[in-house]
Short mmCIF file of C-alpha atoms and ligand atoms in Angstrom, two decimals:
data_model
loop_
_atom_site.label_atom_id
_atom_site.label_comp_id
_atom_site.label_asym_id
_atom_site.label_seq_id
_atom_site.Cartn_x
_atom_site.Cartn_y
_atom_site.Cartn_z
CA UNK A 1 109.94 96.44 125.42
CA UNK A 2 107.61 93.30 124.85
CA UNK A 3 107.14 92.80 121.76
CA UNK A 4 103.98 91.59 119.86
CA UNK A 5 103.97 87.55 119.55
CA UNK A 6 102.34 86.07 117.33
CA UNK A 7 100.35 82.44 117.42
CA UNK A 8 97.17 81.48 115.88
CA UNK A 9 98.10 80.57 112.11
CA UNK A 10 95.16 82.14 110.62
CA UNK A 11 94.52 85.31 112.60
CA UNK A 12 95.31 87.90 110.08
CA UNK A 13 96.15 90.72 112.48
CA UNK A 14 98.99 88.00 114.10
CA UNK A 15 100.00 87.11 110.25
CA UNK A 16 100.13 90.95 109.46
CA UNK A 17 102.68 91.09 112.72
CA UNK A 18 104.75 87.96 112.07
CA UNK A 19 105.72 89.49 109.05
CA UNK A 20 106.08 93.05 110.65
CA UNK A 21 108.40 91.78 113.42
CA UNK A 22 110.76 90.04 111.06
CA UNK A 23 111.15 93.28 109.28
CA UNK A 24 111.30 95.10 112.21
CA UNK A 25 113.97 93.45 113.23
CA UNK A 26 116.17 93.62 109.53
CA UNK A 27 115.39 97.27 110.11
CA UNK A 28 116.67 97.56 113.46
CA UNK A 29 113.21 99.31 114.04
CA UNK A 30 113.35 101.69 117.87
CA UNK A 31 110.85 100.27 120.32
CA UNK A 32 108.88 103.36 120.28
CA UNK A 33 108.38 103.30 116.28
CA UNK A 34 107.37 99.60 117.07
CA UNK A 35 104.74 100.32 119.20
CA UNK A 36 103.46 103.30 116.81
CA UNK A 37 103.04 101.25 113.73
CA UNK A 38 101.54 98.54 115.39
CA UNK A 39 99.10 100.48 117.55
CA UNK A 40 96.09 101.45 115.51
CA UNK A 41 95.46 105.02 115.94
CA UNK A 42 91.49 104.21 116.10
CA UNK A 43 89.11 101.81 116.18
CA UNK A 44 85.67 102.11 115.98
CA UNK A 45 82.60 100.01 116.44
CA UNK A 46 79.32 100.64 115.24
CA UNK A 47 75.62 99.82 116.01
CA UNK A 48 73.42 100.15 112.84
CA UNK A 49 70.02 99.60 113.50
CA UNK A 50 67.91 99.32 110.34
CA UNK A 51 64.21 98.44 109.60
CA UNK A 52 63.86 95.47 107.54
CA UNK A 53 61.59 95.00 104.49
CA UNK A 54 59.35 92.95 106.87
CA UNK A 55 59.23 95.78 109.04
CA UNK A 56 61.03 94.10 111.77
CA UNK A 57 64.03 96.07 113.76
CA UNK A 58 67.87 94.26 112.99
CA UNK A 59 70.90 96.01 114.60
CA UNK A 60 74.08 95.00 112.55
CA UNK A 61 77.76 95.50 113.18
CA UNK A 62 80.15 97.32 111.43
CA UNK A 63 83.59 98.97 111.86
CA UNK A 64 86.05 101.18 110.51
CA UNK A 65 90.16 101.10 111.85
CA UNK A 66 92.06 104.00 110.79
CA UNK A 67 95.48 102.07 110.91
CA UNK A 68 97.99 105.03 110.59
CA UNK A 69 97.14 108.99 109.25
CA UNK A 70 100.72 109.80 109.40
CA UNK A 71 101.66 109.49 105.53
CA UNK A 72 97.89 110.83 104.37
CA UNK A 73 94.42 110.57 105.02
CA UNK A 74 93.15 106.65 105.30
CA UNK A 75 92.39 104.72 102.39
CA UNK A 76 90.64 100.85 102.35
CA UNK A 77 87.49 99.51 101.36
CA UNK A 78 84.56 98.33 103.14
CA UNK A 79 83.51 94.66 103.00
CA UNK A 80 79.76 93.13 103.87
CA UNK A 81 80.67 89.42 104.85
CA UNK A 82 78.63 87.82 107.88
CA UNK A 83 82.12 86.09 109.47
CA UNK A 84 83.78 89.77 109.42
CA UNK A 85 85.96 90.19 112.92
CA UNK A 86 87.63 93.70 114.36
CA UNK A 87 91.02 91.45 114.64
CA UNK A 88 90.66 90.93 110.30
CA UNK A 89 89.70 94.55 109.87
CA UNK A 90 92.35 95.88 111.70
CA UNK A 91 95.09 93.58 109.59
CA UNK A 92 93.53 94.89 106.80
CA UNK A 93 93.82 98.57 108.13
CA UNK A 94 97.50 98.22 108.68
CA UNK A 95 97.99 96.00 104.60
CA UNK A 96 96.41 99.34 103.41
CA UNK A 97 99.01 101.40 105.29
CA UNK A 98 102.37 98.89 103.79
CA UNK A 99 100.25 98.94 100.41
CA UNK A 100 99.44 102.85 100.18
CA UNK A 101 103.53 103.18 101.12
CA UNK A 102 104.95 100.59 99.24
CA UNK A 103 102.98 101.99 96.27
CA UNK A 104 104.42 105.43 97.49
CA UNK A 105 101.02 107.25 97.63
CA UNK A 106 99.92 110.19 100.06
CA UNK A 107 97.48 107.98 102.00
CA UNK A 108 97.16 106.31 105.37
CA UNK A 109 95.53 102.77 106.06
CA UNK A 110 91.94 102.28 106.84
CA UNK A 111 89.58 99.12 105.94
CA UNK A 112 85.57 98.88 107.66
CA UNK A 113 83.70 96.22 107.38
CA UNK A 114 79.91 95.14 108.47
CA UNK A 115 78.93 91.58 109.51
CA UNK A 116 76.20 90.62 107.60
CA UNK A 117 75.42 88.49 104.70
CA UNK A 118 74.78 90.36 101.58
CA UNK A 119 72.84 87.54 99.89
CA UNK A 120 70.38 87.50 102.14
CA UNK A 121 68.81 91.41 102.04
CA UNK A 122 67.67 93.26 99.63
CA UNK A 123 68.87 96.45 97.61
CA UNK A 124 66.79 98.51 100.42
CA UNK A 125 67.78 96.77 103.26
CA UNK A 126 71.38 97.03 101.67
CA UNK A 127 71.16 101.00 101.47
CA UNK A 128 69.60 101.62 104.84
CA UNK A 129 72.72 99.75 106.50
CA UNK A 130 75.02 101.37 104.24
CA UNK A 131 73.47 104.98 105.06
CA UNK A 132 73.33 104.58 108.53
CA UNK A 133 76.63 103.16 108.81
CA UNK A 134 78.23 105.95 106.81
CA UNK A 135 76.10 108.44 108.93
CA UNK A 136 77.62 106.99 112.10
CA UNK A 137 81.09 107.60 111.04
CA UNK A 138 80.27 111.21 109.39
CA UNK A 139 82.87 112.75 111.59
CA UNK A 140 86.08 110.52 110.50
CA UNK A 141 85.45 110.31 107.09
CA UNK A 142 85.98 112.44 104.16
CA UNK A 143 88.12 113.43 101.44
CA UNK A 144 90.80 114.77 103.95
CA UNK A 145 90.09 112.15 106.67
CA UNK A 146 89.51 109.06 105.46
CA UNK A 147 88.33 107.65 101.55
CA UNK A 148 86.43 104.26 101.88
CA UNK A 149 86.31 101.98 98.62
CA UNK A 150 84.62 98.87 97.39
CA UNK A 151 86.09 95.45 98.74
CA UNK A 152 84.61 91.92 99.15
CA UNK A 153 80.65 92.09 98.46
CA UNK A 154 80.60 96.46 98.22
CA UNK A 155 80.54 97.66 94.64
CA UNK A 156 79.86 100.97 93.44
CA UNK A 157 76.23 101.31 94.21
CA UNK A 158 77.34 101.43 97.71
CA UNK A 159 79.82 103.83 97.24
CA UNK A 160 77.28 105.88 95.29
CA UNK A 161 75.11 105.48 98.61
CA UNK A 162 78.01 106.78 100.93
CA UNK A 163 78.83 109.46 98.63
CA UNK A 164 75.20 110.54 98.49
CA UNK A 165 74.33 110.20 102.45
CA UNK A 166 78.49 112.19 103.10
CA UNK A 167 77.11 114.69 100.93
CA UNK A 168 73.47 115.43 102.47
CA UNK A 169 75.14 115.77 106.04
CA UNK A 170 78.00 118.24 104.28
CA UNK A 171 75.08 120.14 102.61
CA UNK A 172 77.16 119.62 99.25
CA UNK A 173 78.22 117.18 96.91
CA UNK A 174 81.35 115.80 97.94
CA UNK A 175 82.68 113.11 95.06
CA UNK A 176 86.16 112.27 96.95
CA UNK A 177 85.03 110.97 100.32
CA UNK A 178 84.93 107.61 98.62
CA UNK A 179 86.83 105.94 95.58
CA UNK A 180 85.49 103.34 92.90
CA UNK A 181 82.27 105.17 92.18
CA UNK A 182 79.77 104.97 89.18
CA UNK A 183 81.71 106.89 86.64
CA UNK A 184 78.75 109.63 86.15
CA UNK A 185 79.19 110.35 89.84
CA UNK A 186 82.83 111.39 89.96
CA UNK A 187 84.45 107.43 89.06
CA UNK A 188 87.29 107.08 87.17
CA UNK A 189 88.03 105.19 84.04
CA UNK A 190 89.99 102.28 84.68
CA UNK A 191 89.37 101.93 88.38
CA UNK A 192 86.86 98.59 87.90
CA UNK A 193 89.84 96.83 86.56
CA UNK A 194 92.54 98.50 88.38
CA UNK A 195 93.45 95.97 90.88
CA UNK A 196 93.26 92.77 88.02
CA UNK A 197 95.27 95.10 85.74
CA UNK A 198 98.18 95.55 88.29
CA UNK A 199 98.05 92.17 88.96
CA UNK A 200 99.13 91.61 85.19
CA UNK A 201 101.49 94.22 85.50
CA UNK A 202 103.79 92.51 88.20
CA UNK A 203 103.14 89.18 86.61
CA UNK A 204 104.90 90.60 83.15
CA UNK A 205 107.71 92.15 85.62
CA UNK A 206 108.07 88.64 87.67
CA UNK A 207 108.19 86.56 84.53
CA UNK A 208 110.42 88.71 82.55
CA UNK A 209 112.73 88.13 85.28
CA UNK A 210 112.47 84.17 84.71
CA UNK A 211 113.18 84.43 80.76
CA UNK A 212 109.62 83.26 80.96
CA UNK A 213 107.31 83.26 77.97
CA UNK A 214 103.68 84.56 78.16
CA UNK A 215 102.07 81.96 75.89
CA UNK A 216 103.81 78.94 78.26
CA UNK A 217 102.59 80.75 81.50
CA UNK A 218 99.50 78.54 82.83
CA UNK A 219 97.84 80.49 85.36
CA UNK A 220 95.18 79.01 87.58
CA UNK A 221 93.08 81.79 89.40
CA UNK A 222 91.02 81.63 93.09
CA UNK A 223 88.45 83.71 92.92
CA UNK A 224 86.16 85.17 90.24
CA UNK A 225 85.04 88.51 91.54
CA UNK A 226 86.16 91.74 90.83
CA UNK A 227 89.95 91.40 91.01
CA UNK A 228 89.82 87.59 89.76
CA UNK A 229 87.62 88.27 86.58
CA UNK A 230 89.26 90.91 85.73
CA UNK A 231 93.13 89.38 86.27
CA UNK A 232 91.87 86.63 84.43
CA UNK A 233 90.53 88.65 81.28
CA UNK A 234 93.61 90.97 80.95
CA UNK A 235 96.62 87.96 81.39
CA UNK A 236 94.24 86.39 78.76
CA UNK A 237 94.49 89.13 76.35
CA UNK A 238 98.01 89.67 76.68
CA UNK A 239 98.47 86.41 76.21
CA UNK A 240 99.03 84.45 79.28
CA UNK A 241 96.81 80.90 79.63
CA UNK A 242 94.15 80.52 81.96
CA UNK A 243 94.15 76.93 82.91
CA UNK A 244 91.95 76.82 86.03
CA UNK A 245 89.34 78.85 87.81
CA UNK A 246 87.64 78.67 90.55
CA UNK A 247 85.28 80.55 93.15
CA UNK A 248 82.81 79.84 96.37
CA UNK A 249 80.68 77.37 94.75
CA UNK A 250 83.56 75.05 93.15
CA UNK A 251 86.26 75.28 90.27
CA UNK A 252 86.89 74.43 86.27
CA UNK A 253 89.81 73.19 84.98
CA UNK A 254 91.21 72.87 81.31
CA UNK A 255 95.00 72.28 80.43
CA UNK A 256 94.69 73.27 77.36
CA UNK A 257 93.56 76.78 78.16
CA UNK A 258 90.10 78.09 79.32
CA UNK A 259 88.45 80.91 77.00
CA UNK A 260 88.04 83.47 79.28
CA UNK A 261 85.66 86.13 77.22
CA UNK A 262 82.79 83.01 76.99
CA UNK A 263 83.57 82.08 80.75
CA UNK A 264 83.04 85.75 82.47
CA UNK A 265 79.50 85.29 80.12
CA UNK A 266 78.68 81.94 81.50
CA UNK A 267 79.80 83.69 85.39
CA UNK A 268 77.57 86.74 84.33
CA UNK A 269 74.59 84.67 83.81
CA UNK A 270 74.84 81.27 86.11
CA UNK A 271 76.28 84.08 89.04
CA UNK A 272 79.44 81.12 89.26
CA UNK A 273 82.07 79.65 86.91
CA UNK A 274 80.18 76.07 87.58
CA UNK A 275 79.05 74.36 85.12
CA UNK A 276 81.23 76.10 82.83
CA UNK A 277 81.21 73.55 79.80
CA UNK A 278 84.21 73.40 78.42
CA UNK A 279 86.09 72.79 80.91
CA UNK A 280 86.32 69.82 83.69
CA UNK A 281 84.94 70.31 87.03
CA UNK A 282 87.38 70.15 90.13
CA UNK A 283 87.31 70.99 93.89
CA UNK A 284 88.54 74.73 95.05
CA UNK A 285 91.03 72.65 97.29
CA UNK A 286 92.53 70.36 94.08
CA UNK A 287 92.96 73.17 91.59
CA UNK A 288 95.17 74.86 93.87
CA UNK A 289 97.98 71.78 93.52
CA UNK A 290 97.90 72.12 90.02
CA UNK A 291 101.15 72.53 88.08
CA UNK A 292 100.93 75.92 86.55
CA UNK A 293 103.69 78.75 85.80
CA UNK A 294 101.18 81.66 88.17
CA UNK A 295 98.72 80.45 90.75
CA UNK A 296 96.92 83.91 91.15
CA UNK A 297 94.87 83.90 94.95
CA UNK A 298 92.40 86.78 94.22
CA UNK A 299 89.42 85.55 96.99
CA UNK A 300 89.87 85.98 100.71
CA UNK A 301 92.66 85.29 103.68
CA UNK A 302 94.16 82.04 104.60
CA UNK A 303 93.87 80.12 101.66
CA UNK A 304 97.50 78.79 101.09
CA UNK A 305 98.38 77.84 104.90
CA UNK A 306 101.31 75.38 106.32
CA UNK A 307 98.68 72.26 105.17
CA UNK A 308 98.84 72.68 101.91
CA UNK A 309 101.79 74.92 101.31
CA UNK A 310 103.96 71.71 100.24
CA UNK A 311 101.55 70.61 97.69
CA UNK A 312 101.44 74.00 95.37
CA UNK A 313 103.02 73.44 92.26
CA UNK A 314 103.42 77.03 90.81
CA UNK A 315 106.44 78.75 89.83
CA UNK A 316 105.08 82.17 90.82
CA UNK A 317 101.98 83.24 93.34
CA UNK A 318 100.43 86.71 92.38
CA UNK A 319 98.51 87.44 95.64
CA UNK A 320 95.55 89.30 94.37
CA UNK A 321 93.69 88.90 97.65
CA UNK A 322 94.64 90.22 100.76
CA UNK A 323 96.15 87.82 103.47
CA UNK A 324 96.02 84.46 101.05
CA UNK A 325 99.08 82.93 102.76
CA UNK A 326 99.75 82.22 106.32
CA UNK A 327 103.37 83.22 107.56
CA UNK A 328 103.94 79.48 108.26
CA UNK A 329 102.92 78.94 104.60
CA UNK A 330 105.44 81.77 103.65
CA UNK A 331 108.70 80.01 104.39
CA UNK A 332 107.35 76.29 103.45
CA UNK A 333 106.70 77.92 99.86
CA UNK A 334 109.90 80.28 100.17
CA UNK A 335 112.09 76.87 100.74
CA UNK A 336 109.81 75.17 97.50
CA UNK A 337 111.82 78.41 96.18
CA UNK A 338 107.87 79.81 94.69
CA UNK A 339 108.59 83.33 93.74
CA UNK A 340 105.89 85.18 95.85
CA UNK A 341 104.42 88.34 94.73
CA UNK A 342 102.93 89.69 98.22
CA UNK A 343 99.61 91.38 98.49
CA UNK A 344 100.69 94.76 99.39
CA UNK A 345 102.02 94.86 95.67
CA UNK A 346 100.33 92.22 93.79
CA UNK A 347 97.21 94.03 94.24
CA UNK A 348 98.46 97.66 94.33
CA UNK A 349 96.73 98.29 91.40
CA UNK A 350 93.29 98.92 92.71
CA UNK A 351 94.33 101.85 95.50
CA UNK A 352 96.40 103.09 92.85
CA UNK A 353 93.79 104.15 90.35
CA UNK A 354 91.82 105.12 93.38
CA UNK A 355 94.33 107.71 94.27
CA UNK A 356 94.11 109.10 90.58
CA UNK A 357 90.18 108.95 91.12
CA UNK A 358 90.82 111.22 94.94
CA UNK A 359 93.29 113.24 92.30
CA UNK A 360 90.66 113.71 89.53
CA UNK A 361 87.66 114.32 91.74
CA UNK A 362 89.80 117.44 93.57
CA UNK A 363 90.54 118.76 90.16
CA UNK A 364 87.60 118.78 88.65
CA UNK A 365 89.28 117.24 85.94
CA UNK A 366 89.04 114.20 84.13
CA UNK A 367 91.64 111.54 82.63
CA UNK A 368 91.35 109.33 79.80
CA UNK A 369 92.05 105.38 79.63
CA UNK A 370 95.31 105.51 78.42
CA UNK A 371 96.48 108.31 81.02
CA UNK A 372 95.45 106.03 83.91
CA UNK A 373 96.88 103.34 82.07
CA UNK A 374 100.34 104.83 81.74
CA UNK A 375 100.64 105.95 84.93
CA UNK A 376 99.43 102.53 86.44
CA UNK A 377 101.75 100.87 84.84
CA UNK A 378 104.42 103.51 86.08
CA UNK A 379 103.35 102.45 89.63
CA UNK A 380 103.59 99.50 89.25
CA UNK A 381 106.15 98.63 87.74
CA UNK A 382 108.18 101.24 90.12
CA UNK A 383 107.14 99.67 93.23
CA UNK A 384 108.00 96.03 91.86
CA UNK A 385 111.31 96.97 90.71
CA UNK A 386 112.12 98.55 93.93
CA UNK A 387 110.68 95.92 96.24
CA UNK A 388 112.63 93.60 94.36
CA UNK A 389 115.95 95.68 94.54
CA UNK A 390 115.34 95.97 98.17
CA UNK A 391 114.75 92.30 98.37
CA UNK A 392 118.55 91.63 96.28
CA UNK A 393 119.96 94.17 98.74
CA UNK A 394 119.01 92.74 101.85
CA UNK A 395 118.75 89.38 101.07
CA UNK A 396 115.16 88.96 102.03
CA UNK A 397 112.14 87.09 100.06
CA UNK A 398 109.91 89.80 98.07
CA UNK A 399 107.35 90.19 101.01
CA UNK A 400 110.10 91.01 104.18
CA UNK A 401 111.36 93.57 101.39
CA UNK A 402 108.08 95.15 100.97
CA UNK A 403 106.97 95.02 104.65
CA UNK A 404 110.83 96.76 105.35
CA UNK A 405 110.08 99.37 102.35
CA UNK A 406 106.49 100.21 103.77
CA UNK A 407 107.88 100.40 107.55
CA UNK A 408 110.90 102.69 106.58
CA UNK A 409 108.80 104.71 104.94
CA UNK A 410 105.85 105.37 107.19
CA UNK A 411 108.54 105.20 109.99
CA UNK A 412 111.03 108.15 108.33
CA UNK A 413 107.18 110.49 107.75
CA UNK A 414 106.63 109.79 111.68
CA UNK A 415 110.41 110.75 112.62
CA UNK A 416 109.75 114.00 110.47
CA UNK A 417 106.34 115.06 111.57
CA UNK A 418 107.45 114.74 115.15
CA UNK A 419 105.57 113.28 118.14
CA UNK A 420 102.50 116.00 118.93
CA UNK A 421 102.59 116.15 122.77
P1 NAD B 501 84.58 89.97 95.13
O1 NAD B 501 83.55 89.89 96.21
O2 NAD B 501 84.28 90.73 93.88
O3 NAD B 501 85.00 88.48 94.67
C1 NAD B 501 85.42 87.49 95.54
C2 NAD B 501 85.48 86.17 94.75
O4 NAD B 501 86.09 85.16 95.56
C3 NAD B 501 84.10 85.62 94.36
O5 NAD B 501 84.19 85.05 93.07
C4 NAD B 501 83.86 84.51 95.39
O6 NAD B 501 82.98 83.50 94.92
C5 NAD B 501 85.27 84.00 95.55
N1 NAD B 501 85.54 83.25 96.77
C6 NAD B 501 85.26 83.58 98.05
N2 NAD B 501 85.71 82.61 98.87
C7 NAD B 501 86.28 81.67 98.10
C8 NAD B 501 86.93 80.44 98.35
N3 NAD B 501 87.08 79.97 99.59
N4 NAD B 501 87.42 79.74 97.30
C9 NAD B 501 87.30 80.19 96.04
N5 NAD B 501 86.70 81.35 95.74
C10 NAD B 501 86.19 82.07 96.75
O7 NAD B 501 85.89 90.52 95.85
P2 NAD B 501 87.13 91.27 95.19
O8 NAD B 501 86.89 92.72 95.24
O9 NAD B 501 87.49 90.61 93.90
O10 NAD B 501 88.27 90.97 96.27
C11 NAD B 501 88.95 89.73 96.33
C12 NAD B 501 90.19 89.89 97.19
O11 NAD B 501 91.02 90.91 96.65
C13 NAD B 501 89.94 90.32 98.65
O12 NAD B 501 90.95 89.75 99.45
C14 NAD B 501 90.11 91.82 98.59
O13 NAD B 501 90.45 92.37 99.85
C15 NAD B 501 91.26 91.91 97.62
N6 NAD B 501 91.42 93.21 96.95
C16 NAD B 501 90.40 93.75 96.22
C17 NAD B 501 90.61 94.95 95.56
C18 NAD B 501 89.56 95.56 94.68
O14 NAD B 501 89.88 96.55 94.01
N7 NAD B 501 88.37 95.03 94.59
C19 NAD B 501 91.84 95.63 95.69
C20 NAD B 501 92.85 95.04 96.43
C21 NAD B 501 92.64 93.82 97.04
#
């Protein structure tokens, strides 16, 4: 059987497979499995015609990949970015698949996305595109089908949008066809800062394993948004220093530690961590060279690549973004001996708590903080301690020994469901 070959450096479907074939291969994976996991089981494209506030007609594009079904219904946000491709969406579909196993929860891999450029509509134009793209896919989503969430540029107005526009076509409310909702609106506690949260989580695990202490652990973070701000607040609190930050518009720096409560105020209100003033200014491309104990990616794909893989200076790398490292990045930084943390851990946290959100909005019932909490922490530390026995076992970096723990598993639920002729 041919197999899938991988070139470009920074297509993220062809990273996704370099990493999948190497796997494959430790596993010994069947050629039929092979072509399973790595086929999509749909892919669908989307014209969403909307009337701007100038009254002129725009058609947009969106998506939505439903990677694999076989372990649960899909789960993966939707982004709004204007250089969005089918080829990214569909890597992300099949992270969401490893992630959702690797975590060991009963969903499938989706992710959609919609090219366009968020900073140039308005709240109107934002909701018509969101409505009639969630219209257009009424038939594949759903609680039982597929859950979208909030990823790059989506928050949870837009969910609150899809939830409303499901639940007009169903004729009912319907709170779990999405995940990271307004709280009022059948959101859970804890969800917002889910993903930064587990983040911290596998960082304690990672440098507990190095006799590492939390008050010498400089961590420099890519990436203020969701998962970045909120990474940065909770290592803060629990003691960790945050030496450098950085996002679209440029980076701050401070060796002696950055306070992170006055920062995510002076983010709130300048909309960037610029100007920031007590702290340096330094390029996005500098601060990631740094010395520092965790350099924490938490922005967008292809940001540590085989150009400036030999120049990182971190101990550990806490992939809070999906796709931050190339594979040709992978084994300059494995041979620097970097302790890598791979996405479809690291940032875990966030489809996590949306699973106890799917959980809480089918019962009705509603947790508190600390139960999410607890059993985030549970998770997480479950699936780090078992990536990273699988990792000792085989004798594989952290990210093969997720990729093989994600692949065995969705590969035994396939075996056991049987082939549907
Ligand atoms: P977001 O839109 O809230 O924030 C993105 C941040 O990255 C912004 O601060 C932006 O300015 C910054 N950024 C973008 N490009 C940059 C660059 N080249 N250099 C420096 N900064 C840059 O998005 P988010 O929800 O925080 O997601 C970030 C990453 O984490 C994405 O890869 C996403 O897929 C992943 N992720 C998010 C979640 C979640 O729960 N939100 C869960 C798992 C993974």
């Amino acid at each position: 059987m041919e197999r899938h070959e991988s070139n470009a450096e920074t297509n993220p479907f062809d990273a996704m497979v370099s990493r999948f074939n190497i796997a494959a291969e430790k596993l010994k994976l069947d050629d039929g499995l092979y072509q399973i996991l790595l086929t999509p089981d749909r892919e669908i494209s989307v014209a969403i015609p909307v009337q701007m506030d100038n009254g002129n007609l725009r058609v947009f594009k969106g998506y939505r990949v439903q990677h694999s079904l076989a372990r649960g219904p899909g789960k993966g946000g939707i982004r709004y970015a204007p250089d969005v491709t089918l080829d990214e969406i569909r890597a992300l579909a099949a992270w969401m698949t490893w992630k959702c196993a690797v975590a060991n929860i009963p969903f499938g891999g989706a992710k959609g996305g919609i090219i366009c450029d968020p900073s140039q509509l308005s709240s109107a134009e934002l909701e018509k595109i969101t409505r009639r793209y969630t219209a257009s896919l009424i038939d594949v989503l759903g609680p039982d089908r597929d859950v979208p969430a909030p990823d790059v540029n989506t928050d949870e107005r837009v969910m609150a949008w899809i939830m409303d526009t499901y639940s007009m076509h169903m004729r009912h409310t319907v709170t779990g066809v999405v995940t990271g909702k307004p709280l009022d609106l059948g959101g859970s506690v804890g969800r917002n800062e889910a993903t930064g949260r587990g983040c911290k989580i596998v960082c304690d695990r990672a440098t507990s394993r190095f006799g590492m202490k939390r008050e010498h652990t400089r961590v420099i973070i890519q990436g203020f948004g969701n998962v970045g701000s909120m990474a940065a607040r909770i290592l803060n609190e629990s003691g960790y220093q945050i030496i450098g930050v950085t996002d679209i518009h440029g980076g701050v720096f401070n060796p002696l530690g950055i306070n992170v409560t006055k920062l995510i105020a002076h983010a709130k209100e300048a909309r960037t961590v610029v100007g920031f003033p007590d702290a340096e200014p330094i390029s996005g491309n500098e601060i990631l060279e740094q010395p520092c104990e965790i350099l924490l990616p938490a922005a967008t794909e292809n940001q540590i690549t085989s150009h400036n893989a030999d120049k990182i200076r971190a101990r550990i790398i806490c992939e809070g973004a999906n796709g931050p490292t190339t594979a040709q990045a992978d084994q300059i930084l494995y041979d620097k001996k970097i302790f890598i943390i791979p996405d479809i851990l690291a940032n875990a946290g966030g489809v996590t708590v949306s699973y106890f959100e799917w959980v809480q909005d089918r019962q009705g019932y509603f947790w508190n903080l600390k139960t999410v909490n607890e059993r985030l922490e549970e998770s997480m530390v479950n699936s780090f301690d078992t990536v990273a026995a699988y990792a000792d076992r085989h004798g594989v970096n952290m990210r093969i020994a997720a990729y093989m723990l994600a692949i065995d598993r969705v590969a035994f639920t396939i075996r056991e469901r049987g082939i549907y002729a």
